[in-house]
Amino acid sequence: MKEVSYKKLKGSQNLRQRLLLSTLSSTPILIEDIRADATWPGLLSHEVSFLRLLETVSDDCHLEINETGTKLKYKPGIVMGGRYLEHDCGLSRSIGYFLEPLIVLCLFGKKPLSIKLKGITNDSKDPSVDTFRSTTLPLLKRFGVPSDGLELKIESRGVAPKGGGEVTLSVPIIHNSLKAVTWTDEGMVKRIRGISFSTRVSVQFENTMIHAARGIFNRLLPDVHIFTDHKAGAQAGNSPGYGISLVAETTSGCFISVDTTISYPRGNDDMDIDEKKELMPPGEVGEEIASLLLGEIEQGGVIDSTHQGLLFLLCALCPQDVSKVRVGKLVPYGIQTLRNIKDFLGVNFVIKPEPATGTVMLKCTGSGLTNLSRKLS
Amino acid sequence: MERSQKSHRSRQSGPSARKKSDTDKKKRDITEEKKQNPKAFAFNSTVKAKRLQSRASEKEQRRLHIPTVDRTTGEPAPYVILVHGPPQVGKSLLIKSLIKHYTKHNISEVKGPITIVSGKQRRLQFVECPNDINGMIDAAKFADLALLLIDGSYGFEMETFEFLNIMQVHGFPKVMGVLTHLDEFKDVKKLKKTKQRLKHRFWTEIYDGAKLFYLSGLIHGKYVKREIHNLARFISVMKFHPLSWRTSHPYVLVDRFEDVTPPDKIFTNKKCDRNVTVYGYLRGCNMKKGTKVHIAGVGDYNVAGLTGLADPCPLPSVAKKKGLRDKEKLFYAPMSGVGDLLYDKYAVYVNINDHLVQYSKVGDDDTSRKGTEKDVGVDLVKSLHNTKYTVDEKLNKSSINLFSQKSYNLKETTDSDDEDHVKPDNFIEPMEELDNVGSDDESDDSEESGSPKSKDNKRTRGENKVEEEREFHEGRIRRKAVFGSESGDQEASEEEEETENDNSNSESSSSDEEEEDEEEEEHDIEENLGNASKWKESLLERTKSRKTTNLMQLVDEKKKSSKGLGGDEVNGDGSSKFTNYASTKDWKEGEIIESIRDRFVTGDWSKAAQRAKAAETENENDDADVFGEFEDLETGEKHEGDKTGDSNKDIDSAVEERRLKKLALRAKFDAQFNGSESPDEDDDKNHKGKDKGQANEVSFIEKLKEEAELQRQRNIAELDDLDEITRLDIEGYRTGTYLRLEIHNVPYEMVEHFDPFHPILVGGIGLTEDNVGYMQTRFKRHRWHKKVLKNKDPIIVSIGWRRYQTLPVYAIEDVNGRHRMLKYTPEHMHCLAVFWGPLAPPNTGVVAVQNLSNNQSSFRITATAVVLEFNHAAKIVKKIKLVGEPCKIYKKTALIKKMFTSDLEVARFEGASIRTVSGIRGQVKKAGKIELGNKPKKKGGQPEEGIARCTFEDKILMSDIVFLRAWTQVDVPCFYNPLTTALQPRGETWRGVRTVGELRRNLNLPIPDNKDSHYKPIERPLKKFNPIVVPKSLQASLPFRSKPKLAKSKKDGRAVVPEPHERDVHKLVQHLQLIRHNKAKQQKLKKQEQKKKHDVQKAKEEVVTKKRQREERRDRYRTQDKLQKKMRRE
C-alpha cells in the first residue's frame, strides 16, 4: 500500500541509540557497513541480543539482517511493554547496556513493563545495576516519570565472564509526555553513599575497598556510608568478582555516580586460573573509584558524565518547552547522542560553555513527543 | 443680579430612578430582591440540599479545564473568521460588508482568504466556506470563529447542522449564528416568533445563550451598516481558546498559491509533476524544518523549502494612540487580487490594474493633449499613493530599528562598513538552509575580523545563492543580504561548508582532548584576530564566544567526526560509561583536596554561592558578546567601553528580571480573571461561594495554572536570550510568521484544478502520524443518519488533517475483553470500529460520511468517533461453529468426521470442548488413527484425513450432530483511499470504493440468495420408539420389583347396576343440589339489581352535592374578592 522509506545510516557506532530513537520517532532505518572491514564482520552477539529485546517489548517490528550481518533493516513497531517478560542478555555485554535504552523506550509503551533480564549485572564497561538504582532512576523522576512502578530489583549478581546475574526491571508508562526541566543548580555535595559487592570471593575484599575509599572522602565529608552486599550461593552468579558503586548526593538533589567492577576478562576460559593476569587489588580499586568520584564532582554539572547522553535524550523528548541543563565537560557519548537526536528528532541544542565554572550549559526545546501508543481509557 | 440656581431634583420614578436605586443597592451590597414567596425557597430538606450541592460541584468540575502551556510567542496569526452557510444565504455579502466596514474598500469578489488589520492588536482573516462537504470538513479544521449564516425566511438547513457536527468533532471553535433574509417577513409578529424559534433551536444545538445575530435586511444591496458594526464589535472582543489538536500541530491556511515549475518542463510535458509554493500564516505550533505536511485533498509531502517572509499585513507599530489610522487599515488578499503588493522570497511584485496601465500608456503616447496628460499623471500618482504607502510602511518598519542602530554605530564606533553582519532583529532572515548556520556564523566571524579576503570569499560563494537587494537609503546604498538559494545547490554549499570548516575541524577532531583543543584554538584565534582591535574587546571574551560556536559545530559536524575520528575510536562499543582515568589526580594531596572543598557542604558556602553568581554574570557577559548586535539595539549601548557596558548590562539584567516578574504576575492575573469569568455571568456570585467550599480543587487547578504560566515565562525568557538564527534553529518558525512553503512533485491536477474559492489547508504531521496501521475507535452512528452501517462497507473518515476512505470492521467488547465482530452498527450505542489507515494519536476526533454528493437532501454525517488506540494488529473475532458427525462410536468415545479437513487442524483443536445437539458434552482428543475404524474405503487408498477422536460424557448416537463452538479472527481489510478532491474539478463528486449495495444497484445484480439461509417452519416428526423388550433371560434374573408385571388396568369394562334404593337416594341428592343452585342464582341476580339502583341514586345525589358546593365556593370567593378589593382601595 505504502512503500516504506528507510532512513539510511552507515557504520556500527551508536547502534543502540539509533535503534532507540528510530523506535521512538517511528522512523524505519537501514544501516549499512556494519563492521564490514572488521575481522568479525557484522553485528556482534550483544547487538543481536538487543534487537531481540526490542522484538520482545514491541509489537510488529520488522528486522532484516543480511547474511554477513553487515546490513540491518529495522522497521519499528509499537512499544507494548507487558508483564513477566524475560530476556537473556548474553555474556558479551552487561545488563547495563540493555537497561539504558529500555527504560527510555518503555516509558512510551502501551502497558507498563516488567521484565527479567539475565546476564552480567556488573561490568567495568557499562554502568552497573547499582548505579541504575541510585542515579538513573532518580534522573527519570525529575522528568515527571511517576515513581511508583519504576523499580530495579537485583535478584542475583553475576560478573564476567560467566554471568549468572538476574535483575527485574519495571518501568511505568507516561500518560502524556515528560516534563521539561530547568536544572542548572548542581548544589554542594552533602552525602556520599555507595554499595560494594562481591561474588564468589571473600567479603574481606569489600571491606578493603570501602576502607580505602573512605580514607579519601574522610578529609572532605563525614557523611559517607558504603554498604556491603556480599552474595553467596545461587545469588552470586557463576564467576568471582567484586566491585563498588558510589554516588554523591548534592544539596539540590543531583546524583553523581561512578562505579567499577573487577573480574576476570572474557574469552580465556581455556587458560588456567593461575595463568590469568593479576587483578587489581581491592585497596587500589577503592582509592581509584573515590578519586574518580571526586573528579566527577570537580567537573560540576548536575549529572555525571556517564549519564549525559540519557539526560540529553530526555530533554529532547520533552514537550515543546525549553529545557536547560548544566553538565561538566561534554563526553564523546554525549556528543554522539546530540547528533543522533538531531538526526532523528530534529532537536537542536544550544551549547554554551561557562569558562568560570568549567561547565557547559545546554538548552533545547523538546520534540513534543507524546505517548501515542497508550490506550485511551 | 444674582439668581439662585435651582437645585437639582433627582428623579423619583421612571427608568433613571430605577437605575439609580439599583446601583445604590449594589453599592451597599444588597442583592436581595423582594421575592414572591420566600418560604418556598427555604431550606427544608437535607437530602435535597446535599443533592444540590453535589450537582453544583459537578457543574463546577465540568467547567474546569486542565491548563496547558501557552507556547505562542509574539504576534498571533490572524484569526480565521469562517463564514459558513447554505448557498444563497449571503455569505460573500457578509464578508464584503465586514471588509468594507474595516477597510473602507469595496471588493468585487471574495476569493480565498482575505486578511485585514482590524485593530491595534488583532488581525482577521475572512474565509468563505465552500458548499461541498469536503470543503466544510477542511474549513472546520482551521476556523477560529465560525459565523453560521442561516436564512431566516427559510429556517435551518442541513448544511448548518452538518457543519456543527463536523466542528464538534474537530475541536469546537467559537460559533456565532447570523440570521439573514429577515426582510422577507412582512408580519412583525411572525418575525418575532420565527426569531424566537430559531434561537431556541440554535441554543439546543450549541449551548443556552449562544449568540445569534440578526441582520434585518439589505440597504442598497448591503447589510445595514449599524448591524455590521455591531457584528464587528462582537468579533473584536471574541476570545479564542486553544484546541488541543491545533496546538500540537502546525498548520497553514494558504492565502497564496503559485506554480514554480520551470516553464520548459511544462512545455515538454504538460502533465509533469509540478513544484508549487504556498504562502500563509503559520498557526498552531512552531514548525521545524523537515516537518512533513499534509495538503488536504492532495496528500503527504516533504517540504522542499521553508522560508519566513516579512508579514504582508503587519500590525501597526505600537504607538500611544487610540484606534487605528486609516493608513494602517491594511488588507491583504492575493487570491482576490486586491492586495497590491506581493512579497516573495526575494522579490516584491506590485500589481497594477489593467486600466491603470492603459492610462499611463495614454499619457506617454499622447503628448499632444497636454491637459489630459496632466490629469492622468495626477491620477496615476494618486492611484499609486495607496500602494506606495504600503511600501513605505514596510520600509519604515524594517528600517527604523536599523536606522537607529546604524546611527549609533556611526556615532560611537568608527566602524562603518559592517552592514552585512548587522541583522535587524525583527526581520526573519530568509534563510533556506538552516544546516548552514554554522558556516554562516563562520563567515560572519571572519568578516568581523575585517579581512577583505573573506568578504570576497563570501561573494563568490554566494554566486547564485545570495542576492543583493540594493536600496537607496539615508544617502547611501545599503545592501541587504538576501538568500535566494534553491534547494538544488544545497549539496554544493554543504561541500563548501566542509572545506571551509576543515581548519577548525582538524583542530577539534580529537574530541577527547578538549582541553588542549581549546588552548590551541585560543592561539589560533589570537593569530587570526591580530588586527581585530577594531572591536576593542578583550581577546578572552572573543574566544569565549568563539568557543560557543565551536562546541555547537563539534556537535553539528557529524560526518566529519564519524569519518575522521571514527566514532568507534573511543566508544566503539557504544558504551555510555565514561571514566576519565587519564585526568585522575592524586586526591590524597591536601592542595588538590582543598581545590574542591567548596563543592562540599563542609566547604565555604558563601564561596559556592559566589561561584554560582560568577557563573551567572559570566553568562550575562557572554550573552552580551555573542549577541551584542541586537542587545545593543534596545539599550543603545556602546560596543566599546566594556565597563560601562557591563554596568549597563547589570542594570539591564535587573530591569529584565523585574519586567519578567511583572509579566508573570500580569499573566497570572489575566488567567485568574478569565477563569472566574464564567460563561453564564449571573453565576459569578455563586462561584465565589463555591471557591471557598472547594478550596482544594481550585487550588490544585490554580497550582497547575501557575506552573503552566511559569513554564511559559521561562520559555520566553530562555528563547529571548538567543539570536534570531539560533532561535529559528532550536524552536523552528514561530506561529504567526508568514511562511512560504515550497513543495515539489505535486500532481499537475492540483495546479490545473486550483480554485481560489476552496481554501487549501496545509497541516504539519507529527512524528508517528505518517505511518499506517490499524486504529481502534469508539464509534457511534449519528442519530440522524437513516440506516445502520454495515460491516466493511466503505466510509469516508476525517481524522486529523486527513480525509480518506476506508473499510471499518465493527465490533463490541464483551465482558471478558473479547472484541466480537458486529455485522451492523448497534442502535443508540457506541461500538468499536477498527480500520486501517494513517495513524492519528489517541483522543483524536473522527467524523465519517458516506455520501459526498451535494444533491442529496438527507443528513450526510454518518457517524462520529474518537480514536482509542492504534495497533499493528487488530484482534477482532467472530463465532464459528464446526459441525461434524460420528463415523464410529465406541463406548463413550467416538470418531468424528467432517468437522476438520486435516489432521493438522485436529491438532490445533486438541482439547477443545464439543457438544452434541442433544446436549452431551465432550472433548477433542487427537486425530483418529488408521486402525481405529478409519480404514481407507478401498484398500490401497489414502486414509481419510481430519477424523478426530473425541470423548463424551455419555455414549452418543450415530444420528447425533456434533459441533464445536470457537472464535475465529476477522481480518480488517488493509485498505485506505485518500480523498484527492483537490486533484479534480471541484464541482465533481469524488468517487471512491462503492458499497456492496451500490455495486449491486449499479450493476443490476440480484442479492445472492442462499437457500440454506431461508427460514422455514420447523417440522419435527414425532419420534416413535419401539417398545422396550426385556429378554426373558434377563427378566428371570431381575428382582421382583423390576420385573415387568402384567399390570391390570383400573377401568375394567364392566357396567355397575345400582340397586333401586341406591338409585332413589342418588336421584334425591341430585334434586336437592339443583334446588340449592337455583336459589343461589336468584339471590345473586337480585343483589345485582339492587346495587344498580343504589348506584344510580348515588350518582344523582353527587351531582346535586357538587352543584351546591360550587355555588357555595363561588359565593365565598366573591365575598373574599370584594373584601380584598375593598381593602386595597382603602
PDB file of C-alpha atoms in Angstrom, chain A residues 1-2 12-13 16 18 24-26 35 59-60 76-78 80 93 97 100 110 123-127 180 182 186-190 192 216 219-222 251 256 259-260 287-288 291-292 294-300 305-306 319-322 324 326 329-333 335-336 338-340 342-357 360-361 363-367 369 372-377, chain B residues 69 71 247 285-286 288 300 435 511-512 514-515 544 547-548 551-552 554-558 561-562 567-568 570-581 584-585 587-590 593 595-602 604-605 608 611 614-615 618-619 622-623 627 711 714-715 718-719 721-722 726 729-731 767-772 776 778 813 819 836 841-843 866-873 974-976:
ATOM      1  CA  MET A   1       0.000   0.000   0.000  1.00  0.00           C
ATOM      2  CA  LYS A   2       2.611   2.473   1.041  1.00  0.00           C
ATOM      3  CA  SER A  12      28.259   0.241  13.595  1.00  0.00           C
ATOM      4  CA  GLN A  13      28.526   3.137  16.020  1.00  0.00           C
ATOM      5  CA  ARG A  16      21.763   1.039  20.367  1.00  0.00           C
ATOM      6  CA  ARG A  18      19.909   4.678  16.704  1.00  0.00           C
ATOM      7  CA  LEU A  24      10.633   6.425  19.463  1.00  0.00           C
ATOM      8  CA  SER A  25      10.272   8.527  16.341  1.00  0.00           C
ATOM      9  CA  SER A  26       8.991   5.512  14.372  1.00  0.00           C
ATOM     10  CA  ARG A  35      31.916  -3.589  10.652  1.00  0.00           C
ATOM     11  CA  ASP A  59       4.813  -5.421  18.535  1.00  0.00           C
ATOM     12  CA  ASP A  60       5.127  -5.877  14.831  1.00  0.00           C
ATOM     13  CA  PRO A  76       9.895  -0.145  14.329  1.00  0.00           C
ATOM     14  CA  GLY A  77       6.593  -1.325  15.671  1.00  0.00           C
ATOM     15  CA  ILE A  78       4.607  -0.194  18.650  1.00  0.00           C
ATOM     16  CA  MET A  80       3.866  -2.795  24.004  1.00  0.00           C
ATOM     17  CA  ARG A  93      27.894  -7.112  27.462  1.00  0.00           C
ATOM     18  CA  TYR A  97      23.932  -1.949  28.093  1.00  0.00           C
ATOM     19  CA  GLU A 100      19.803   2.241  29.236  1.00  0.00           C
ATOM     20  CA  LYS A 110       1.239   0.724  25.765  1.00  0.00           C
ATOM     21  CA  ASP A 123      30.846  -4.788  34.459  1.00  0.00           C
ATOM     22  CA  SER A 124      33.548  -2.215  34.080  1.00  0.00           C
ATOM     23  CA  LYS A 125      32.394  -1.269  30.596  1.00  0.00           C
ATOM     24  CA  ASP A 126      28.790  -0.360  31.188  1.00  0.00           C
ATOM     25  CA  PRO A 127      27.063   1.317  34.085  1.00  0.00           C
ATOM     26  CA  ALA A 180      10.677  19.937  30.736  1.00  0.00           C
ATOM     27  CA  THR A 182      15.425  23.676  34.170  1.00  0.00           C
ATOM     28  CA  GLU A 186      24.393  21.444  40.863  1.00  0.00           C
ATOM     29  CA  GLY A 187      24.498  22.285  44.556  1.00  0.00           C
ATOM     30  CA  MET A 188      27.062  21.073  47.008  1.00  0.00           C
ATOM     31  CA  VAL A 189      27.735  17.507  47.898  1.00  0.00           C
ATOM     32  CA  LYS A 190      26.051  16.727  51.162  1.00  0.00           C
ATOM     33  CA  ILE A 192      28.129  10.120  49.729  1.00  0.00           C
ATOM     34  CA  ILE A 216      39.966   9.719  50.712  1.00  0.00           C
ATOM     35  CA  ARG A 219      39.029  14.620  54.616  1.00  0.00           C
ATOM     36  CA  LEU A 220      36.119  16.187  52.767  1.00  0.00           C
ATOM     37  CA  LEU A 221      32.908  14.898  54.165  1.00  0.00           C
ATOM     38  CA  PRO A 222      31.880  12.982  57.252  1.00  0.00           C
ATOM     39  CA  THR A 251      22.034  19.806  48.275  1.00  0.00           C
ATOM     40  CA  ILE A 256      26.733  11.948  40.696  1.00  0.00           C
ATOM     41  CA  ASP A 259      31.211   2.509  39.550  1.00  0.00           C
ATOM     42  CA  THR A 260      33.680  -0.175  38.710  1.00  0.00           C
ATOM     43  CA  GLU A 287      41.184   4.599  46.001  1.00  0.00           C
ATOM     44  CA  GLU A 288      40.719   4.809  42.291  1.00  0.00           C
ATOM     45  CA  SER A 291      39.249   9.731  43.073  1.00  0.00           C
ATOM     46  CA  LEU A 292      37.069   9.172  40.054  1.00  0.00           C
ATOM     47  CA  LEU A 294      35.959  13.400  43.177  1.00  0.00           C
ATOM     48  CA  GLY A 295      36.937  14.019  39.577  1.00  0.00           C
ATOM     49  CA  GLU A 296      33.313  13.909  38.539  1.00  0.00           C
ATOM     50  CA  ILE A 297      32.348  16.228  41.368  1.00  0.00           C
ATOM     51  CA  GLU A 298      35.073  18.611  40.394  1.00  0.00           C
ATOM     52  CA  GLN A 299      33.727  18.857  36.883  1.00  0.00           C
ATOM     53  CA  GLY A 300      30.478  20.357  38.061  1.00  0.00           C
ATOM     54  CA  SER A 305      29.486  12.181  32.527  1.00  0.00           C
ATOM     55  CA  THR A 306      28.050   8.695  32.155  1.00  0.00           C
ATOM     56  CA  PRO A 319       7.161  18.707  25.220  1.00  0.00           C
ATOM     57  CA  GLN A 320       7.951  21.820  23.264  1.00  0.00           C
ATOM     58  CA  ASP A 321       9.185  23.731  26.262  1.00  0.00           C
ATOM     59  CA  VAL A 322      12.663  24.890  26.913  1.00  0.00           C
ATOM     60  CA  LYS A 324      18.062  23.899  30.366  1.00  0.00           C
ATOM     61  CA  ARG A 326      24.260  22.127  33.089  1.00  0.00           C
ATOM     62  CA  LYS A 329      32.711  18.532  30.051  1.00  0.00           C
ATOM     63  CA  LEU A 330      30.903  17.057  27.106  1.00  0.00           C
ATOM     64  CA  VAL A 331      31.905  13.452  26.664  1.00  0.00           C
ATOM     65  CA  PRO A 332      32.025  11.749  23.285  1.00  0.00           C
ATOM     66  CA  TYR A 333      28.988   9.669  24.035  1.00  0.00           C
ATOM     67  CA  ILE A 335      28.116  14.430  21.694  1.00  0.00           C
ATOM     68  CA  GLN A 336      27.086  11.441  19.664  1.00  0.00           C
ATOM     69  CA  LEU A 338      23.285  15.077  20.472  1.00  0.00           C
ATOM     70  CA  ARG A 339      23.989  14.207  16.862  1.00  0.00           C
ATOM     71  CA  ASN A 340      21.603  11.327  16.857  1.00  0.00           C
ATOM     72  CA  LYS A 342      19.342  15.990  15.753  1.00  0.00           C
ATOM     73  CA  ASP A 343      19.124  13.306  13.112  1.00  0.00           C
ATOM     74  CA  PHE A 344      16.045  11.606  14.367  1.00  0.00           C
ATOM     75  CA  LEU A 345      14.074  14.133  16.334  1.00  0.00           C
ATOM     76  CA  GLY A 346      15.291  17.335  14.714  1.00  0.00           C
ATOM     77  CA  VAL A 347      16.050  18.863  18.072  1.00  0.00           C
ATOM     78  CA  ASN A 348      18.973  21.240  18.194  1.00  0.00           C
ATOM     79  CA  PHE A 349      20.757  22.171  21.345  1.00  0.00           C
ATOM     80  CA  VAL A 350      22.239  25.486  22.182  1.00  0.00           C
ATOM     81  CA  ILE A 351      25.524  24.720  23.825  1.00  0.00           C
ATOM     82  CA  LYS A 352      27.186  27.389  25.808  1.00  0.00           C
ATOM     83  CA  PRO A 353      30.311  26.790  27.824  1.00  0.00           C
ATOM     84  CA  GLU A 354      30.869  28.621  31.032  1.00  0.00           C
ATOM     85  CA  PRO A 355      34.577  29.020  31.480  1.00  0.00           C
ATOM     86  CA  ALA A 356      34.223  30.332  35.007  1.00  0.00           C
ATOM     87  CA  THR A 357      32.926  27.032  36.287  1.00  0.00           C
ATOM     88  CA  VAL A 360      28.603  23.581  29.739  1.00  0.00           C
ATOM     89  CA  MET A 361      25.065  24.870  29.583  1.00  0.00           C
ATOM     90  CA  LYS A 363      19.327  24.449  26.073  1.00  0.00           C
ATOM     91  CA  CYS A 364      16.755  22.948  23.802  1.00  0.00           C
ATOM     92  CA  THR A 365      13.090  22.875  23.065  1.00  0.00           C
ATOM     93  CA  GLY A 366      11.723  19.396  23.196  1.00  0.00           C
ATOM     94  CA  SER A 367      10.426  17.487  20.258  1.00  0.00           C
ATOM     95  CA  LEU A 369       6.854  13.506  21.755  1.00  0.00           C
ATOM     96  CA  LEU A 372       0.908   7.717  21.364  1.00  0.00           C
ATOM     97  CA  SER A 373       0.760   4.007  21.889  1.00  0.00           C
ATOM     98  CA  ARG A 374      -1.090   4.158  25.165  1.00  0.00           C
ATOM     99  CA  LYS A 375      -4.720   3.192  25.177  1.00  0.00           C
ATOM    100  CA  LEU A 376      -7.373   5.749  25.885  1.00  0.00           C
ATOM    101  CA  SER A 377      -9.304   4.573  28.889  1.00  0.00           C
TER     102      SER A 377
ATOM    103  CA  VAL B  69       1.264  25.776  28.483  1.00  0.00           C
ATOM    104  CA  ARG B  71       3.703  28.255  23.712  1.00  0.00           C
ATOM    105  CA  THR B 247      -1.910  23.486  19.466  1.00  0.00           C
ATOM    106  CA  CYS B 285       2.538  25.422  16.946  1.00  0.00           C
ATOM    107  CA  ASN B 286       6.037  26.111  15.806  1.00  0.00           C
ATOM    108  CA  LYS B 288      10.578  22.996  12.354  1.00  0.00           C
ATOM    109  CA  ASP B 300       1.556  13.965   2.191  1.00  0.00           C
ATOM    110  CA  ASP B 435      22.075  23.499   8.340  1.00  0.00           C
ATOM    111  CA  SER B 511      37.371  15.431  20.994  1.00  0.00           C
ATOM    112  CA  ASP B 512      38.579  13.570  23.981  1.00  0.00           C
ATOM    113  CA  GLU B 514      39.170  19.049  24.613  1.00  0.00           C
ATOM    114  CA  GLU B 515      41.315  20.995  26.944  1.00  0.00           C
ATOM    115  CA  LYS B 544      34.541  32.528  24.642  1.00  0.00           C
ATOM    116  CA  LYS B 547      34.115  28.518  21.665  1.00  0.00           C
ATOM    117  CA  THR B 548      30.364  28.507  21.695  1.00  0.00           C
ATOM    118  CA  LEU B 551      31.061  23.444  20.559  1.00  0.00           C
ATOM    119  CA  MET B 552      27.930  23.655  18.514  1.00  0.00           C
ATOM    120  CA  LEU B 554      31.544  19.987  17.068  1.00  0.00           C
ATOM    121  CA  VAL B 555      28.140  18.516  17.513  1.00  0.00           C
ATOM    122  CA  ASP B 556      26.997  19.569  14.077  1.00  0.00           C
ATOM    123  CA  GLU B 557      29.876  18.134  12.183  1.00  0.00           C
ATOM    124  CA  LYS B 558      28.581  14.727  12.200  1.00  0.00           C
ATOM    125  CA  SER B 561      33.903  13.188  13.029  1.00  0.00           C
ATOM    126  CA  SER B 562      32.394   9.876  12.244  1.00  0.00           C
ATOM    127  CA  GLY B 567      33.014   7.168  16.099  1.00  0.00           C
ATOM    128  CA  ASP B 568      34.280   3.809  17.236  1.00  0.00           C
ATOM    129  CA  VAL B 570      36.607   5.979  21.906  1.00  0.00           C
ATOM    130  CA  ASN B 571      33.326   4.286  22.241  1.00  0.00           C
ATOM    131  CA  GLY B 572      33.488   1.583  19.720  1.00  0.00           C
ATOM    132  CA  ASP B 573      31.205  -0.490  21.798  1.00  0.00           C
ATOM    133  CA  GLY B 574      28.701   2.298  22.252  1.00  0.00           C
ATOM    134  CA  SER B 575      29.062   2.422  25.960  1.00  0.00           C
ATOM    135  CA  SER B 576      27.706   5.424  27.747  1.00  0.00           C
ATOM    136  CA  LYS B 577      30.087   4.953  30.610  1.00  0.00           C
ATOM    137  CA  PHE B 578      32.864   7.421  30.627  1.00  0.00           C
ATOM    138  CA  THR B 579      35.625   7.125  33.110  1.00  0.00           C
ATOM    139  CA  ASN B 580      38.332   9.615  32.759  1.00  0.00           C
ATOM    140  CA  TYR B 581      41.272   7.643  34.038  1.00  0.00           C
ATOM    141  CA  THR B 584      42.648  11.482  37.674  1.00  0.00           C
ATOM    142  CA  LYS B 585      44.596  13.448  40.150  1.00  0.00           C
ATOM    143  CA  TRP B 587      43.302  13.176  45.662  1.00  0.00           C
ATOM    144  CA  LYS B 588      45.343  12.429  48.669  1.00  0.00           C
ATOM    145  CA  GLU B 589      47.222  15.627  48.364  1.00  0.00           C
ATOM    146  CA  GLY B 590      45.971  18.413  50.511  1.00  0.00           C
ATOM    147  CA  ILE B 593      41.550  18.361  48.009  1.00  0.00           C
ATOM    148  CA  SER B 595      40.567  22.845  45.403  1.00  0.00           C
ATOM    149  CA  ILE B 596      37.229  21.124  45.514  1.00  0.00           C
ATOM    150  CA  ARG B 597      36.470  21.723  49.132  1.00  0.00           C
ATOM    151  CA  ASP B 598      33.846  24.258  48.168  1.00  0.00           C
ATOM    152  CA  ARG B 599      31.911  21.700  46.260  1.00  0.00           C
ATOM    153  CA  PHE B 600      31.048  20.034  49.532  1.00  0.00           C
ATOM    154  CA  VAL B 601      28.758  21.173  52.271  1.00  0.00           C
ATOM    155  CA  THR B 602      31.731  21.121  54.572  1.00  0.00           C
ATOM    156  CA  ASP B 604      32.659  27.518  52.270  1.00  0.00           C
ATOM    157  CA  TRP B 605      29.003  28.090  51.418  1.00  0.00           C
ATOM    158  CA  ALA B 608      29.989  28.369  46.471  1.00  0.00           C
ATOM    159  CA  ARG B 611      30.813  30.689  42.258  1.00  0.00           C
ATOM    160  CA  ALA B 614      30.110  34.340  38.936  1.00  0.00           C
ATOM    161  CA  ALA B 615      28.839  31.793  36.556  1.00  0.00           C
ATOM    162  CA  GLU B 618      29.797  35.370  33.189  1.00  0.00           C
ATOM    163  CA  ASN B 619      26.867  34.098  31.400  1.00  0.00           C
ATOM    164  CA  ASP B 622      28.742  36.052  27.307  1.00  0.00           C
ATOM    165  CA  ASP B 623      25.357  36.943  26.066  1.00  0.00           C
ATOM    166  CA  PHE B 627      24.557  38.592  20.683  1.00  0.00           C
ATOM    167  CA  GLN B 711       6.889  27.405  32.180  1.00  0.00           C
ATOM    168  CA  ARG B 714      10.675  30.522  31.377  1.00  0.00           C
ATOM    169  CA  ASN B 715      10.375  29.585  27.736  1.00  0.00           C
ATOM    170  CA  GLU B 718      15.232  31.488  27.555  1.00  0.00           C
ATOM    171  CA  LEU B 719      14.300  31.925  23.950  1.00  0.00           C
ATOM    172  CA  ASP B 721      18.158  35.155  25.056  1.00  0.00           C
ATOM    173  CA  LEU B 722      19.055  33.688  21.712  1.00  0.00           C
ATOM    174  CA  THR B 726      19.794  30.089  16.692  1.00  0.00           C
ATOM    175  CA  ASP B 729      17.238  26.579  14.716  1.00  0.00           C
ATOM    176  CA  ILE B 730      16.087  25.304  18.023  1.00  0.00           C
ATOM    177  CA  GLU B 731      12.430  26.171  18.046  1.00  0.00           C
ATOM    178  CA  LEU B 767       6.280  12.070  14.420  1.00  0.00           C
ATOM    179  CA  THR B 768       4.386   8.835  14.015  1.00  0.00           C
ATOM    180  CA  GLU B 769       1.449  10.130  12.116  1.00  0.00           C
ATOM    181  CA  ASP B 770       2.663   9.264   8.668  1.00  0.00           C
ATOM    182  CA  ASN B 771       2.739   5.591   9.487  1.00  0.00           C
ATOM    183  CA  VAL B 772      -0.183   3.407   8.648  1.00  0.00           C
ATOM    184  CA  GLN B 776      -9.415   1.382  17.088  1.00  0.00           C
ATOM    185  CA  ARG B 778     -15.150   4.358  19.696  1.00  0.00           C
ATOM    186  CA  GLU B 813     -16.242  -5.541  23.630  1.00  0.00           C
ATOM    187  CA  HIS B 819     -13.747  -7.921  20.692  1.00  0.00           C
ATOM    188  CA  TRP B 836      -6.690   0.627   8.506  1.00  0.00           C
ATOM    189  CA  PRO B 841      -2.919   9.924  18.108  1.00  0.00           C
ATOM    190  CA  PRO B 842      -5.417   8.676  20.688  1.00  0.00           C
ATOM    191  CA  ASN B 843      -8.201  11.071  21.553  1.00  0.00           C
ATOM    192  CA  VAL B 866     -12.875   9.040  18.748  1.00  0.00           C
ATOM    193  CA  VAL B 867      -9.576   7.220  18.381  1.00  0.00           C
ATOM    194  CA  LEU B 868      -8.854   4.950  21.326  1.00  0.00           C
ATOM    195  CA  GLU B 869      -5.556   3.437  20.349  1.00  0.00           C
ATOM    196  CA  PHE B 870      -3.652   2.251  17.410  1.00  0.00           C
ATOM    197  CA  ASN B 871      -2.039  -1.016  16.846  1.00  0.00           C
ATOM    198  CA  HIS B 872      -0.342  -3.006  14.200  1.00  0.00           C
ATOM    199  CA  ALA B 873      -2.699  -5.899  14.631  1.00  0.00           C
ATOM    200  CA  CYS B 974      -5.699  -3.245   4.758  1.00  0.00           C
ATOM    201  CA  PHE B 975      -7.164  -0.592   2.592  1.00  0.00           C
ATOM    202  CA  TYR B 976      -7.430   3.124   2.637  1.00  0.00           C
TER     203      TYR B 976
END
